[in-house]
Amino acid sequence: MAQQPDGTFQPELKENAEEAGLPPLEICPMSGAGEDETAMAGRLWPELPADPQIGRHRTTLAVHVADEARRMKSGSGGLVTWLAEDLLKRGEIDRVIHVRATGTDDPLLFEYAISRNPDDVRNGAKSRYYPVEMSRILQDLAASEGRAALVGVPCFIKAARGLISSGYLSGDQVPYMIGLVCGHLKSTHFAEYLAWQGGIAPGNLAWCDFREKLLDRPASDYGFAMRAKGSTPDQPAKIVPMADLKGKDWGEGLFRLTACEFCDDVLAECADIAIGDAWLPGFVDDPRGENVVVVRDARLAERIAQAGASGELVLSDVTPQEVARSQSSGLRHRREGLAHRLARRIDAGRSVPRKRVAPQLAQSAERRKIYDLRLKVAETSNDAFLVAKQQGALAQFDRKMAPLLRQLKRATYGSLPTRLLRRLKRELSRRMRAQ
Ligand SMILES: Cc1cc2nc3c(=O)[nH]c(=O)nc-3n(C[C@H](O)[C@H](O)[C@H](O)COP(=O)(O)OP(=O)(O)OC[C@H]3O[C@@H](n4cnc5c(N)ncnc54)[C@H](O)[C@@H]3O)c2cc1C
């Protein structure tokens, strides 16, 4: 995997890859070759009901860790870290493969790393909306006797399953795959853009937390924390509510990776468990965070039920429909939106990968406009940010993006008066809740 100027990673095809012992192209989750997510999950859990939105499912739950301090240190409800640590402590695995801060002078802030003890696992908590790649770590695993739990967004999990099917890794080496529900991945520009607005210019950002919990707001209204180079970990980080930053709206798709435009897996359908944010009525108002969970593996279902009974985890039942509702925007973008993007590319005479949805333009003119504009925003933003960075001019990026973002906002949320009225209503209900 080779890093590109915008900080993303792309595969480099090597000649005679297979003779050199490298895995075949089909394992690339975006190639459109090989088994799709439905076939993989059907092979792994044939006994489970299949849902077109959330995939195979044994149980669906809302969960948070009971330990308050641990919950606060996590990105959401803390289940990913709890589970990874629990598997390690019980000897089911000897390492966790997940994403941690680099903590060095590395120009990249985060990377896939191996945690072999509970402290390191805990230090890796929180969501990283940042490009990462796992080839180096998986090469180490392939050459070892280790047993890992792999944490990853859906395409990484699918790639790991492909590595197992192609014999590059054995199933015993990755007995657990913990999937993160995924809206999309961002280039390094996302972190740099947020930090730049907070006063730390690109190149000077040493650390950031994309999910700082703000205790006076709902869980969905979190903050961005940042530290400049030269500051020490005991100095307080600068925290800015995401609501005050441009780039907060995930629907806009600023800095979205091109591969994400061709993904149709939101609920990590090939993972033993998929874990996301329960931004649902009854949960979203609690700033401490709650996970929405789809369990597929029987061992994990049993362990989570035990931990619920012993009080380590707090469990609530949610239906598969509620899980899908918690991800409705992401699912719409990856179903109707993907069908639309495929059709647009075919009309333009460009190739498309084989996907689980058939190419078809969106039914309504409004949705067609939204999907077309989102694509433009994603395509324009990475290049425009590179130029702004080279010229040291944040305002130049904002100026370049403003007309597109304005059009997208109007198409998505209506005219300015409609939006102001909606904002007023939201503010009133927030104040009433706070009283
Ligand atoms: C790119 C991205 C997009 C997401 N989009 C959505 C979404 O649309 N809807 C939704 O409900 N949830 C989404 N999530 C998941 C959500 O942000 C939380 O990660 C999830 O709810 C788990 O919370 P937690 O408190 O249990 O995790 P924590 O206990 O905080 O642990 C998080 C674990 O994930 C690992 N990790 C963090 N970032 C990455 C990464 N990029 N790749 C691999 N491992 C990583 C960490 O190392 C840590 O082990 C997304 C996550 C990511 C990384």
PDB file of N, CA and C in Angstrom, residues 105-170:
ATOM      1  N   ASP A 105       7.584  11.489  15.822  1.00  0.00           N
ATOM      2  CA  ASP A 105       7.640  12.605  14.881  1.00  0.00           C
ATOM      3  C   ASP A 105       7.135  12.201  13.500  1.00  0.00           C
ATOM      4  N   ASP A 106       6.554  11.025  13.432  1.00  0.00           N
ATOM      5  CA  ASP A 106       5.966  10.539  12.187  1.00  0.00           C
ATOM      6  C   ASP A 106       4.996  11.588  11.648  1.00  0.00           C
ATOM      7  N   PRO A 107       5.062  11.918  10.361  1.00  0.00           N
ATOM      8  CA  PRO A 107       4.104  12.905   9.849  1.00  0.00           C
ATOM      9  C   PRO A 107       2.656  12.399   9.925  1.00  0.00           C
ATOM     10  N   LEU A 108       2.466  11.071  10.000  1.00  0.00           N
ATOM     11  CA  LEU A 108       1.103  10.552  10.172  1.00  0.00           C
ATOM     12  C   LEU A 108       0.772  10.502  11.662  1.00  0.00           C
ATOM     13  N   LEU A 109      -0.466  10.853  12.009  1.00  0.00           N
ATOM     14  CA  LEU A 109      -0.847  10.910  13.430  1.00  0.00           C
ATOM     15  C   LEU A 109      -1.274   9.556  13.977  1.00  0.00           C
ATOM     16  N   PHE A 110      -1.811   8.681  13.105  1.00  0.00           N
ATOM     17  CA  PHE A 110      -2.346   7.397  13.564  1.00  0.00           C
ATOM     18  C   PHE A 110      -1.901   6.284  12.633  1.00  0.00           C
ATOM     19  N   GLU A 111      -1.846   5.071  13.191  1.00  0.00           N
ATOM     20  CA  GLU A 111      -1.450   3.929  12.357  1.00  0.00           C
ATOM     21  C   GLU A 111      -2.012   2.647  12.965  1.00  0.00           C
ATOM     22  N   TYR A 112      -2.103   1.603  12.140  1.00  0.00           N
ATOM     23  CA  TYR A 112      -2.431   0.281  12.671  1.00  0.00           C
ATOM     24  C   TYR A 112      -1.270  -0.190  13.532  1.00  0.00           C
ATOM     25  N   ALA A 113      -1.573  -0.706  14.707  1.00  0.00           N
ATOM     26  CA  ALA A 113      -0.524  -1.140  15.628  1.00  0.00           C
ATOM     27  C   ALA A 113      -0.992  -2.391  16.359  1.00  0.00           C
ATOM     28  N   ILE A 114      -0.039  -3.054  17.018  1.00  0.00           N
ATOM     29  CA  ILE A 114      -0.368  -4.265  17.784  1.00  0.00           C
ATOM     30  C   ILE A 114      -0.338  -3.925  19.263  1.00  0.00           C
ATOM     31  N   SER A 115      -1.416  -4.233  19.975  1.00  0.00           N
ATOM     32  CA  SER A 115      -1.427  -4.066  21.434  1.00  0.00           C
ATOM     33  C   SER A 115      -1.445  -5.448  22.069  1.00  0.00           C
ATOM     34  N   ARG A 116      -0.486  -5.674  22.972  1.00  0.00           N
ATOM     35  CA  ARG A 116      -0.393  -6.998  23.595  1.00  0.00           C
ATOM     36  C   ARG A 116      -0.794  -6.983  25.056  1.00  0.00           C
ATOM     37  N   ASN A 117      -1.095  -5.785  25.596  1.00  0.00           N
ATOM     38  CA  ASN A 117      -1.506  -5.727  27.002  1.00  0.00           C
ATOM     39  C   ASN A 117      -2.672  -4.746  27.155  1.00  0.00           C
ATOM     40  N   PRO A 118      -3.444  -4.889  28.243  1.00  0.00           N
ATOM     41  CA  PRO A 118      -4.649  -4.071  28.410  1.00  0.00           C
ATOM     42  C   PRO A 118      -4.383  -2.566  28.355  1.00  0.00           C
ATOM     43  N   ASP A 119      -3.237  -2.111  28.890  1.00  0.00           N
ATOM     44  CA  ASP A 119      -2.973  -0.664  28.876  1.00  0.00           C
ATOM     45  C   ASP A 119      -2.893  -0.141  27.451  1.00  0.00           C
ATOM     46  N   ASP A 120      -2.174  -0.888  26.608  1.00  0.00           N
ATOM     47  CA  ASP A 120      -2.046  -0.440  25.212  1.00  0.00           C
ATOM     48  C   ASP A 120      -3.393  -0.484  24.505  1.00  0.00           C
ATOM     49  N   VAL A 121      -4.188  -1.507  24.823  1.00  0.00           N
ATOM     50  CA  VAL A 121      -5.518  -1.596  24.189  1.00  0.00           C
ATOM     51  C   VAL A 121      -6.324  -0.353  24.569  1.00  0.00           C
ATOM     52  N   ARG A 122      -6.287  -0.008  25.863  1.00  0.00           N
ATOM     53  CA  ARG A 122      -7.054   1.182  26.312  1.00  0.00           C
ATOM     54  C   ARG A 122      -6.537   2.463  25.684  1.00  0.00           C
ATOM     55  N   ASN A 123      -5.216   2.539  25.535  1.00  0.00           N
ATOM     56  CA  ASN A 123      -4.649   3.753  24.914  1.00  0.00           C
ATOM     57  C   ASN A 123      -5.077   3.907  23.456  1.00  0.00           C
ATOM     58  N   GLY A 124      -5.531   2.820  22.869  1.00  0.00           N
ATOM     59  CA  GLY A 124      -5.947   2.889  21.462  1.00  0.00           C
ATOM     60  C   GLY A 124      -7.404   3.264  21.290  1.00  0.00           C
ATOM     61  N   ALA A 125      -8.133   3.469  22.407  1.00  0.00           N
ATOM     62  CA  ALA A 125      -9.575   3.767  22.280  1.00  0.00           C
ATOM     63  C   ALA A 125      -9.796   5.043  21.463  1.00  0.00           C
ATOM     64  N   LYS A 126     -11.020   5.237  21.001  1.00  0.00           N
ATOM     65  CA  LYS A 126     -11.473   6.403  20.214  1.00  0.00           C
ATOM     66  C   LYS A 126     -11.438   6.111  18.707  1.00  0.00           C
ATOM     67  N   SER A 127     -12.272   6.868  17.999  1.00  0.00           N
ATOM     68  CA  SER A 127     -12.430   6.692  16.545  1.00  0.00           C
ATOM     69  C   SER A 127     -11.431   7.565  15.804  1.00  0.00           C
ATOM     70  N   ARG A 128     -10.783   6.978  14.812  1.00  0.00           N
ATOM     71  CA  ARG A 128      -9.812   7.747  14.025  1.00  0.00           C
ATOM     72  C   ARG A 128     -10.318   7.910  12.604  1.00  0.00           C
ATOM     73  N   TYR A 129     -10.760   9.115  12.290  1.00  0.00           N
ATOM     74  CA  TYR A 129     -11.236   9.407  10.944  1.00  0.00           C
ATOM     75  C   TYR A 129     -10.020   9.845  10.133  1.00  0.00           C
ATOM     76  N   TYR A 130      -9.226   8.874   9.769  1.00  0.00           N
ATOM     77  CA  TYR A 130      -7.870   9.132   9.307  1.00  0.00           C
ATOM     78  C   TYR A 130      -7.430   7.949   8.457  1.00  0.00           C
ATOM     79  N   PRO A 131      -6.653   8.174   7.379  1.00  0.00           N
ATOM     80  CA  PRO A 131      -6.270   7.025   6.547  1.00  0.00           C
ATOM     81  C   PRO A 131      -5.247   6.131   7.248  1.00  0.00           C
ATOM     82  N   VAL A 132      -5.485   4.849   7.180  1.00  0.00           N
ATOM     83  CA  VAL A 132      -4.562   3.866   7.773  1.00  0.00           C
ATOM     84  C   VAL A 132      -4.449   2.695   6.798  1.00  0.00           C
ATOM     85  N   GLU A 133      -3.457   1.864   7.013  1.00  0.00           N
ATOM     86  CA  GLU A 133      -3.355   0.641   6.199  1.00  0.00           C
ATOM     87  C   GLU A 133      -2.778  -0.459   7.081  1.00  0.00           C
ATOM     88  N   MET A 134      -3.102  -1.718   6.749  1.00  0.00           N
ATOM     89  CA  MET A 134      -2.744  -2.790   7.683  1.00  0.00           C
ATOM     90  C   MET A 134      -1.807  -3.839   7.071  1.00  0.00           C
ATOM     91  N   SER A 135      -1.233  -3.566   5.875  1.00  0.00           N
ATOM     92  CA  SER A 135      -0.465  -4.638   5.223  1.00  0.00           C
ATOM     93  C   SER A 135       0.768  -5.053   6.039  1.00  0.00           C
ATOM     94  N   ARG A 136       1.467  -4.056   6.611  1.00  0.00           N
ATOM     95  CA  ARG A 136       2.693  -4.378   7.365  1.00  0.00           C
ATOM     96  C   ARG A 136       2.364  -5.257   8.582  1.00  0.00           C
ATOM     97  N   ILE A 137       1.299  -4.851   9.296  1.00  0.00           N
ATOM     98  CA  ILE A 137       0.917  -5.578  10.511  1.00  0.00           C
ATOM     99  C   ILE A 137       0.463  -6.999  10.160  1.00  0.00           C
ATOM    100  N   LEU A 138      -0.264  -7.138   9.050  1.00  0.00           N
ATOM    101  CA  LEU A 138      -0.752  -8.472   8.697  1.00  0.00           C
ATOM    102  C   LEU A 138       0.374  -9.355   8.178  1.00  0.00           C
ATOM    103  N   GLN A 139       1.389  -8.742   7.576  1.00  0.00           N
ATOM    104  CA  GLN A 139       2.553  -9.546   7.165  1.00  0.00           C
ATOM    105  C   GLN A 139       3.244 -10.124   8.402  1.00  0.00           C
ATOM    106  N   ASP A 140       3.354  -9.293   9.459  1.00  0.00           N
ATOM    107  CA  ASP A 140       3.946  -9.778  10.722  1.00  0.00           C
ATOM    108  C   ASP A 140       3.109 -10.926  11.271  1.00  0.00           C
ATOM    109  N   LEU A 141       1.790 -10.744  11.239  1.00  0.00           N
ATOM    110  CA  LEU A 141       0.904 -11.773  11.797  1.00  0.00           C
ATOM    111  C   LEU A 141       1.038 -13.069  10.996  1.00  0.00           C
ATOM    112  N   ALA A 142       1.068 -12.930   9.655  1.00  0.00           N
ATOM    113  CA  ALA A 142       1.142 -14.123   8.799  1.00  0.00           C
ATOM    114  C   ALA A 142       2.407 -14.929   9.105  1.00  0.00           C
ATOM    115  N   ALA A 143       3.466 -14.219   9.485  1.00  0.00           N
ATOM    116  CA  ALA A 143       4.744 -14.903   9.729  1.00  0.00           C
ATOM    117  C   ALA A 143       4.861 -15.401  11.166  1.00  0.00           C
ATOM    118  N   SER A 144       3.815 -15.202  11.975  1.00  0.00           N
ATOM    119  CA  SER A 144       3.940 -15.551  13.400  1.00  0.00           C
ATOM    120  C   SER A 144       2.937 -16.638  13.775  1.00  0.00           C
ATOM    121  N   GLU A 145       3.011 -17.029  15.048  1.00  0.00           N
ATOM    122  CA  GLU A 145       2.068 -18.022  15.571  1.00  0.00           C
ATOM    123  C   GLU A 145       0.922 -17.325  16.294  1.00  0.00           C
ATOM    124  N   GLY A 146       0.858 -15.985  16.157  1.00  0.00           N
ATOM    125  CA  GLY A 146      -0.065 -15.202  16.978  1.00  0.00           C
ATOM    126  C   GLY A 146      -1.535 -15.441  16.674  1.00  0.00           C
ATOM    127  N   ARG A 147      -2.383 -15.028  17.639  1.00  0.00           N
ATOM    128  CA  ARG A 147      -3.845 -15.062  17.453  1.00  0.00           C
ATOM    129  C   ARG A 147      -4.363 -13.668  17.774  1.00  0.00           C
ATOM    130  N   ALA A 148      -4.932 -13.016  16.776  1.00  0.00           N
ATOM    131  CA  ALA A 148      -5.281 -11.603  16.938  1.00  0.00           C
ATOM    132  C   ALA A 148      -6.776 -11.359  16.868  1.00  0.00           C
ATOM    133  N   ALA A 149      -7.209 -10.298  17.565  1.00  0.00           N
ATOM    134  CA  ALA A 149      -8.525  -9.712  17.277  1.00  0.00           C
ATOM    135  C   ALA A 149      -8.234  -8.510  16.390  1.00  0.00           C
ATOM    136  N   LEU A 150      -8.886  -8.468  15.250  1.00  0.00           N
ATOM    137  CA  LEU A 150      -8.666  -7.358  14.324  1.00  0.00           C
ATOM    138  C   LEU A 150      -9.840  -6.387  14.438  1.00  0.00           C
ATOM    139  N   VAL A 151      -9.523  -5.117  14.687  1.00  0.00           N
ATOM    140  CA  VAL A 151     -10.558  -4.072  14.708  1.00  0.00           C
ATOM    141  C   VAL A 151     -10.455  -3.320  13.387  1.00  0.00           C
ATOM    142  N   GLY A 152     -11.569  -3.145  12.701  1.00  0.00           N
ATOM    143  CA  GLY A 152     -11.469  -2.430  11.429  1.00  0.00           C
ATOM    144  C   GLY A 152     -12.812  -1.994  10.891  1.00  0.00           C
ATOM    145  N   VAL A 153     -12.764  -1.037   9.982  1.00  0.00           N
ATOM    146  CA  VAL A 153     -13.986  -0.632   9.279  1.00  0.00           C
ATOM    147  C   VAL A 153     -14.330  -1.738   8.268  1.00  0.00           C
ATOM    148  N   PRO A 154     -15.553  -1.731   7.718  1.00  0.00           N
ATOM    149  CA  PRO A 154     -16.028  -2.894   6.957  1.00  0.00           C
ATOM    150  C   PRO A 154     -15.096  -3.383   5.846  1.00  0.00           C
ATOM    151  N   CYS A 155     -14.496  -2.457   5.068  1.00  0.00           N
ATOM    152  CA  CYS A 155     -13.672  -2.918   3.933  1.00  0.00           C
ATOM    153  C   CYS A 155     -12.406  -3.609   4.414  1.00  0.00           C
ATOM    154  N   PHE A 156     -11.861  -3.185   5.560  1.00  0.00           N
ATOM    155  CA  PHE A 156     -10.662  -3.830   6.095  1.00  0.00           C
ATOM    156  C   PHE A 156     -11.001  -5.248   6.563  1.00  0.00           C
ATOM    157  N   ILE A 157     -12.191  -5.387   7.160  1.00  0.00           N
ATOM    158  CA  ILE A 157     -12.610  -6.712   7.629  1.00  0.00           C
ATOM    159  C   ILE A 157     -12.818  -7.629   6.421  1.00  0.00           C
ATOM    160  N   LYS A 158     -13.440  -7.087   5.384  1.00  0.00           N
ATOM    161  CA  LYS A 158     -13.665  -7.904   4.182  1.00  0.00           C
ATOM    162  C   LYS A 158     -12.320  -8.341   3.582  1.00  0.00           C
ATOM    163  N   ALA A 159     -11.351  -7.418   3.563  1.00  0.00           N
ATOM    164  CA  ALA A 159     -10.023  -7.760   3.029  1.00  0.00           C
ATOM    165  C   ALA A 159      -9.388  -8.877   3.862  1.00  0.00           C
ATOM    166  N   ALA A 160      -9.542  -8.791   5.187  1.00  0.00           N
ATOM    167  CA  ALA A 160      -8.943  -9.823   6.048  1.00  0.00           C
ATOM    168  C   ALA A 160      -9.614 -11.177   5.811  1.00  0.00           C
ATOM    169  N   ARG A 161     -10.924 -11.166   5.620  1.00  0.00           N
ATOM    170  CA  ARG A 161     -11.616 -12.429   5.292  1.00  0.00           C
ATOM    171  C   ARG A 161     -11.077 -12.980   3.978  1.00  0.00           C
ATOM    172  N   GLY A 162     -10.827 -12.094   3.013  1.00  0.00           N
ATOM    173  CA  GLY A 162     -10.289 -12.517   1.718  1.00  0.00           C
ATOM    174  C   GLY A 162      -8.900 -13.138   1.879  1.00  0.00           C
ATOM    175  N   LEU A 163      -8.107 -12.571   2.789  1.00  0.00           N
ATOM    176  CA  LEU A 163      -6.763 -13.113   3.025  1.00  0.00           C
ATOM    177  C   LEU A 163      -6.851 -14.521   3.612  1.00  0.00           C
ATOM    178  N   ILE A 164      -7.884 -14.745   4.425  1.00  0.00           N
ATOM    179  CA  ILE A 164      -8.071 -16.085   5.002  1.00  0.00           C
ATOM    180  C   ILE A 164      -8.524 -17.052   3.903  1.00  0.00           C
ATOM    181  N   SER A 165      -9.523 -16.635   3.099  1.00  0.00           N
ATOM    182  CA  SER A 165     -10.004 -17.548   2.037  1.00  0.00           C
ATOM    183  C   SER A 165      -8.893 -17.875   1.051  1.00  0.00           C
ATOM    184  N   SER A 166      -7.991 -16.908   0.825  1.00  0.00           N
ATOM    185  CA  SER A 166      -6.939 -17.181  -0.171  1.00  0.00           C
ATOM    186  C   SER A 166      -5.741 -17.886   0.457  1.00  0.00           C
ATOM    187  N   GLY A 167      -5.843 -18.219   1.749  1.00  0.00           N
ATOM    188  CA  GLY A 167      -4.801 -19.023   2.401  1.00  0.00           C
ATOM    189  C   GLY A 167      -3.591 -18.218   2.849  1.00  0.00           C
ATOM    190  N   TYR A 168      -3.685 -16.884   2.714  1.00  0.00           N
ATOM    191  CA  TYR A 168      -2.552 -16.047   3.096  1.00  0.00           C
ATOM    192  C   TYR A 168      -2.442 -15.950   4.618  1.00  0.00           C
ATOM    193  N   LEU A 169      -3.600 -15.966   5.272  1.00  0.00           N
ATOM    194  CA  LEU A 169      -3.659 -16.039   6.745  1.00  0.00           C
ATOM    195  C   LEU A 169      -4.528 -17.240   7.081  1.00  0.00           C
ATOM    196  N   SER A 170      -4.374 -17.793   8.299  1.00  0.00           N
ATOM    197  CA  SER A 170      -5.310 -18.863   8.671  1.00  0.00           C
ATOM    198  C   SER A 170      -6.364 -18.270   9.603  1.00  0.00           C
TER     199      SER A 170
END
